[in-house]
Amino acid sequence: MRNLRYNSLDEVDFEEAAHLSGDGSLDMYAIMKALYDIGFDGPIRPDHGRTVWGEVCMPGYGLYDRAMGYLNGLWEAIDKGHR
């Protein structure tokens, strides 16, 4: 999963953005809800996470990334809203 920030209306000029919807041009909640609504049950992994807590890993591929917590939180909120 990756959010993008479009720099022009033609959607060709873009850059990667942080995962929060407000950081880019994509509505991450709407994307996660669409996956939930179709019954997606595969893995979801944030692209280019941040390293935290002094972990040693390849840059951009942290093991304990906050972005994963954000995506899990969106999924949980959507799930609880459907109960």
Short mmCIF file of C-alpha atoms in Angstrom, two decimals:
data_model
loop_
_atom_site.label_atom_id
_atom_site.label_comp_id
_atom_site.label_asym_id
_atom_site.label_seq_id
_atom_site.Cartn_x
_atom_site.Cartn_y
_atom_site.Cartn_z
CA MET A 1 0.00 0.00 0.00
CA ARG A 2 1.30 3.39 -0.90
CA ASN A 3 -0.21 6.87 -0.98
CA LEU A 4 0.77 9.18 -3.83
CA ARG A 5 0.73 12.94 -4.23
CA TYR A 6 -0.16 14.05 -7.74
CA ASN A 7 1.62 17.24 -8.79
CA SER A 8 -0.50 17.83 -11.90
CA LEU A 9 -3.97 16.99 -13.14
CA ASP A 10 -2.69 14.55 -15.78
CA GLU A 11 -1.69 12.05 -13.04
CA VAL A 12 1.69 11.48 -14.67
CA ASP A 13 3.67 13.81 -12.39
CA PHE A 14 3.50 12.31 -8.89
CA GLU A 15 5.63 11.41 -5.91
CA GLU A 16 5.29 8.89 -3.12
CA ALA A 17 3.68 10.28 0.02
CA ALA A 18 3.29 9.10 3.59
CA HIS A 19 0.41 6.71 4.22
CA LEU A 20 -2.09 9.08 5.84
CA SER A 21 -4.83 10.19 3.43
CA GLY A 22 -4.06 13.84 4.14
CA ASP A 23 -0.42 13.41 3.11
CA GLY A 24 -1.21 12.46 -0.47
CA SER A 25 -3.89 12.43 -3.14
CA LEU A 26 -5.42 9.04 -2.32
CA ASP A 27 -8.14 8.31 0.21
CA MET A 28 -6.57 5.42 2.10
CA TYR A 29 -9.80 4.80 4.04
CA ALA A 30 -11.74 4.40 0.77
CA ILE A 31 -9.11 1.99 -0.56
CA MET A 32 -9.18 -0.14 2.60
CA LYS A 33 -12.99 -0.07 2.63
CA ALA A 34 -13.12 -1.23 -1.00
CA LEU A 35 -10.84 -4.15 -0.12
CA TYR A 36 -13.01 -4.97 2.90
CA ASP A 37 -16.22 -4.75 0.86
CA ILE A 38 -15.01 -7.30 -1.70
CA GLY A 39 -13.98 -9.71 1.06
CA PHE A 40 -10.22 -9.36 0.54
CA ASP A 41 -8.40 -11.65 2.95
CA GLY A 42 -4.82 -11.53 1.70
CA PRO A 43 -1.80 -9.75 3.13
CA ILE A 44 -1.59 -5.96 3.14
CA ARG A 45 1.83 -4.41 3.60
CA PRO A 46 2.76 -0.73 3.72
CA ASP A 47 5.35 0.22 1.13
CA HIS A 48 8.50 2.00 2.35
CA GLY A 49 7.80 2.18 6.04
CA ARG A 50 9.96 3.92 8.60
CA THR A 51 12.40 2.23 10.93
CA VAL A 52 11.71 2.74 14.63
CA TRP A 53 13.16 1.70 17.98
CA GLY A 54 16.71 1.34 16.64
CA GLU A 55 15.88 -1.69 14.51
CA VAL A 56 18.42 -2.83 11.94
CA CYS A 57 16.90 -3.48 8.53
CA MET A 58 16.98 -2.35 4.92
CA PRO A 59 16.08 1.37 4.71
CA GLY A 60 12.39 1.78 3.97
CA TYR A 61 11.45 -1.70 5.13
CA GLY A 62 11.04 -1.41 8.87
CA LEU A 63 9.69 -4.30 10.89
CA TYR A 64 7.74 -2.23 13.41
CA ASP A 65 6.43 0.51 11.19
CA ARG A 66 3.71 2.90 12.32
CA ALA A 67 2.14 2.77 8.85
CA MET A 68 1.13 -0.83 9.47
CA GLY A 69 -0.61 0.28 12.65
CA TYR A 70 -2.44 2.96 10.64
CA LEU A 71 -3.63 0.45 8.02
CA ASN A 72 -4.65 -2.03 10.74
CA GLY A 73 -6.55 0.76 12.49
CA LEU A 74 -8.44 1.64 9.32
CA TRP A 75 -9.34 -2.02 8.80
CA GLU A 76 -10.53 -2.41 12.40
CA ALA A 77 -12.66 0.74 12.18
CA ILE A 78 -14.27 -0.46 8.96
CA ASP A 79 -14.88 -3.92 10.43
CA LYS A 80 -16.44 -2.55 13.61
CA GLY A 81 -18.64 -0.23 11.52
CA HIS A 82 -20.13 -3.28 9.75
CA ARG A 83 -21.10 -5.18 12.93
#
